[in-house]
Amino acid sequence: MVVPPPKQRGSSISSNCVRCSQTQNCSSDCLYTASELVLYARLNAIDAPIAIIKCAAGGTHLGGDWNPDEPSGFEMYPLTMELVRSALAELDRKKVPYRLEGVMWHQGENDMFDDGYKKNYGENLANFVARWRKDL
């Protein structure tokens, strides 16, 4: 999914949706968070097309949901790989040249509530990054 640039609302950054101003009952392709607005502001200065592929779910943890080796719960790692590969295949189908430049990762709070996940967060994160590099 290529995310269109959000409309700007003055100089303040809000976690409300910038399209409809709601904080809930907003479609997933409509809701932009404050971190996404900051990212957009930085990327907006680049004079080149940019595609952002977003996959997110609240309340997940790296030790389980995002674990590339043994995903559990929402099984976010395989879901995300499928989403990214599908989006890149669509660019290929449309003959749009691209190169992967990076991944933005924001997660971790929920791992602190499980002693095993908390203790192994650094190792799990290193494995997660290595698998992204290998799998894409």
mmCIF file of C-alpha atoms in Angstrom:
data_model
loop_
_atom_site.group_PDB
_atom_site.id
_atom_site.type_symbol
_atom_site.label_atom_id
_atom_site.label_comp_id
_atom_site.label_asym_id
_atom_site.label_seq_id
_atom_site.Cartn_x
_atom_site.Cartn_y
_atom_site.Cartn_z
ATOM 1 C CA MET A 1 0.000 0.000 0.000
ATOM 2 C CA VAL A 2 1.412 3.375 -0.916
ATOM 3 C CA VAL A 3 0.391 5.867 1.725
ATOM 4 C CA PRO A 4 -0.683 9.282 0.402
ATOM 5 C CA PRO A 5 0.735 12.305 2.190
ATOM 6 C CA PRO A 6 -1.423 13.475 5.074
ATOM 7 C CA LYS A 7 -2.997 16.911 5.092
ATOM 8 C CA GLN A 8 -1.205 19.220 7.468
ATOM 9 C CA ARG A 9 -3.121 20.902 10.270
ATOM 10 C CA GLY A 10 -1.203 23.975 11.345
ATOM 11 C CA SER A 11 2.121 23.518 13.053
ATOM 12 C CA SER A 12 1.021 21.176 15.816
ATOM 13 C CA ILE A 13 1.282 17.421 15.530
ATOM 14 C CA SER A 14 -1.630 15.427 16.875
ATOM 15 C CA SER A 15 -2.391 11.731 17.181
ATOM 16 C CA ASN A 16 -5.854 12.430 15.783
ATOM 17 C CA CYS A 17 -6.488 11.383 12.215
ATOM 18 C CA VAL A 18 -5.406 14.192 9.929
ATOM 19 C CA ARG A 19 -8.125 13.393 7.404
ATOM 20 C CA CYS A 20 -11.189 13.178 9.613
ATOM 21 C CA SER A 21 -9.907 14.461 13.012
ATOM 22 C CA GLN A 22 -11.131 11.361 14.858
ATOM 23 C CA THR A 23 -9.103 9.408 17.367
ATOM 24 C CA GLN A 24 -11.203 6.279 16.938
ATOM 25 C CA ASN A 25 -13.753 4.784 14.535
ATOM 26 C CA CYS A 26 -11.402 5.736 11.742
ATOM 27 C CA SER A 27 -10.503 3.346 8.905
ATOM 28 C CA SER A 28 -6.979 1.924 9.163
ATOM 29 C CA ASP A 29 -5.888 3.588 5.929
ATOM 30 C CA CYS A 30 -7.079 6.931 7.269
ATOM 31 C CA LEU A 31 -5.435 7.052 10.697
ATOM 32 C CA TYR A 32 -2.027 8.710 10.916
ATOM 33 C CA THR A 33 -0.116 8.866 14.181
ATOM 34 C CA ALA A 34 2.154 11.657 15.378
ATOM 35 C CA SER A 35 5.279 9.630 14.552
ATOM 36 C CA GLU A 36 4.024 9.172 10.986
ATOM 37 C CA LEU A 37 3.481 12.917 10.636
ATOM 38 C CA VAL A 38 7.038 13.612 11.777
ATOM 39 C CA LEU A 39 8.332 11.024 9.305
ATOM 40 C CA TYR A 40 6.237 12.555 6.522
ATOM 41 C CA ALA A 41 7.557 16.027 7.265
ATOM 42 C CA ARG A 42 11.142 14.760 6.903
ATOM 43 C CA LEU A 43 10.463 12.691 3.786
ATOM 44 C CA ASN A 44 8.493 15.492 2.175
ATOM 45 C CA ALA A 45 11.765 17.376 1.660
ATOM 46 C CA ILE A 46 13.111 14.592 -0.589
ATOM 47 C CA ASP A 47 12.550 15.198 -4.289
ATOM 48 C CA ALA A 48 11.807 11.587 -5.227
ATOM 49 C CA PRO A 49 8.844 9.223 -5.064
ATOM 50 C CA ILE A 50 8.627 7.352 -1.780
ATOM 51 C CA ALA A 51 6.417 4.378 -0.936
ATOM 52 C CA ILE A 52 5.632 3.498 2.656
ATOM 53 C CA ILE A 53 4.331 0.040 3.469
ATOM 54 C CA LYS A 54 2.743 0.044 6.904
ATOM 55 C CA CYS A 55 1.927 -2.964 9.029
ATOM 56 C CA ALA A 56 1.022 -2.319 12.639
ATOM 57 C CA ALA A 57 -0.954 -3.797 15.512
ATOM 58 C CA GLY A 58 -1.193 -2.511 19.048
ATOM 59 C CA GLY A 59 -0.545 -4.720 22.044
ATOM 60 C CA THR A 60 1.947 -7.002 20.294
ATOM 61 C CA HIS A 61 5.375 -8.173 21.418
ATOM 62 C CA LEU A 62 8.632 -8.986 19.695
ATOM 63 C CA GLY A 63 9.052 -12.179 21.708
ATOM 64 C CA GLY A 64 5.838 -13.668 20.337
ATOM 65 C CA ASP A 65 3.788 -11.853 17.700
ATOM 66 C CA TRP A 66 6.796 -10.465 15.794
ATOM 67 C CA ASN A 67 9.111 -13.441 16.414
ATOM 68 C CA PRO A 68 10.363 -14.520 12.964
ATOM 69 C CA ASP A 69 11.306 -18.035 14.131
ATOM 70 C CA GLU A 70 8.241 -18.978 16.188
ATOM 71 C CA PRO A 71 5.512 -16.383 15.708
ATOM 72 C CA SER A 72 2.546 -16.603 18.066
ATOM 73 C CA GLY A 73 -0.558 -14.572 18.773
ATOM 74 C CA PHE A 74 -1.187 -12.288 15.804
ATOM 75 C CA GLU A 75 1.805 -13.800 13.943
ATOM 76 C CA MET A 76 2.865 -10.370 12.738
ATOM 77 C CA TYR A 77 6.220 -11.326 11.206
ATOM 78 C CA PRO A 78 4.841 -13.609 8.478
ATOM 79 C CA LEU A 79 1.907 -11.245 7.950
ATOM 80 C CA THR A 80 4.286 -8.316 7.449
ATOM 81 C CA MET A 81 6.553 -10.264 5.099
ATOM 82 C CA GLU A 82 3.499 -11.191 3.016
ATOM 83 C CA LEU A 83 2.337 -7.561 2.935
ATOM 84 C CA VAL A 84 5.764 -6.198 1.953
ATOM 85 C CA ARG A 85 6.328 -8.843 -0.721
ATOM 86 C CA SER A 86 2.858 -8.214 -2.131
ATOM 87 C CA ALA A 87 3.434 -4.448 -2.288
ATOM 88 C CA LEU A 88 6.834 -4.912 -3.955
ATOM 89 C CA ALA A 89 5.313 -7.387 -6.441
ATOM 90 C CA GLU A 90 2.726 -4.745 -7.319
ATOM 91 C CA LEU A 91 5.504 -2.244 -8.009
ATOM 92 C CA ASP A 92 7.210 -4.876 -10.186
ATOM 93 C CA ARG A 93 3.945 -5.576 -12.002
ATOM 94 C CA LYS A 94 3.567 -1.861 -12.756
ATOM 95 C CA LYS A 95 7.246 -1.701 -13.782
ATOM 96 C CA VAL A 96 8.001 0.894 -11.112
ATOM 97 C CA PRO A 97 11.694 0.800 -10.211
ATOM 98 C CA TYR A 98 12.434 0.801 -6.493
ATOM 99 C CA ARG A 99 15.036 -0.007 -3.886
ATOM 100 C CA LEU A 100 14.495 -0.753 -0.231
ATOM 101 C CA GLU A 101 16.047 1.945 1.910
ATOM 102 C CA GLY A 102 14.990 1.109 5.424
ATOM 103 C CA VAL A 103 12.510 -0.088 7.988
ATOM 104 C CA MET A 104 11.041 2.008 10.767
ATOM 105 C CA TRP A 105 10.462 -0.007 13.932
ATOM 106 C CA HIS A 106 8.533 1.206 16.969
ATOM 107 C CA GLN A 107 7.590 -1.462 19.462
ATOM 108 C CA GLY A 108 8.726 -2.947 22.720
ATOM 109 C CA GLU A 109 6.546 -1.816 25.589
ATOM 110 C CA ASN A 110 4.567 -5.040 25.789
ATOM 111 C CA ASP A 111 7.672 -7.236 26.046
ATOM 112 C CA MET A 112 8.280 -5.801 29.522
ATOM 113 C CA PHE A 113 5.203 -7.614 30.875
ATOM 114 C CA ASP A 114 6.627 -11.086 30.162
ATOM 115 C CA ASP A 115 9.843 -11.979 32.007
ATOM 116 C CA GLY A 116 11.128 -14.182 29.159
ATOM 117 C CA TYR A 117 10.429 -11.583 26.485
ATOM 118 C CA LYS A 118 11.861 -8.803 28.658
ATOM 119 C CA LYS A 119 15.072 -10.700 29.420
ATOM 120 C CA ASN A 120 15.620 -11.642 25.760
ATOM 121 C CA TYR A 121 14.541 -8.397 24.077
ATOM 122 C CA GLY A 122 18.033 -7.452 22.849
ATOM 123 C CA GLU A 123 18.665 -10.911 21.412
ATOM 124 C CA ASN A 124 15.166 -11.027 19.899
ATOM 125 C CA LEU A 125 15.643 -7.600 18.303
ATOM 126 C CA ALA A 126 19.009 -8.592 16.796
ATOM 127 C CA ASN A 127 17.417 -11.760 15.384
ATOM 128 C CA PHE A 128 14.464 -9.760 14.057
ATOM 129 C CA VAL A 129 16.724 -7.301 12.211
ATOM 130 C CA ALA A 130 18.883 -10.114 10.788
ATOM 131 C CA ARG A 131 15.789 -11.931 9.511
ATOM 132 C CA TRP A 132 14.424 -8.780 7.830
ATOM 133 C CA ARG A 133 17.729 -8.424 6.006
ATOM 134 C CA LYS A 134 17.728 -12.096 5.008
ATOM 135 C CA ASP A 135 14.039 -12.403 4.098
ATOM 136 C CA LEU A 136 13.853 -9.286 1.937
#
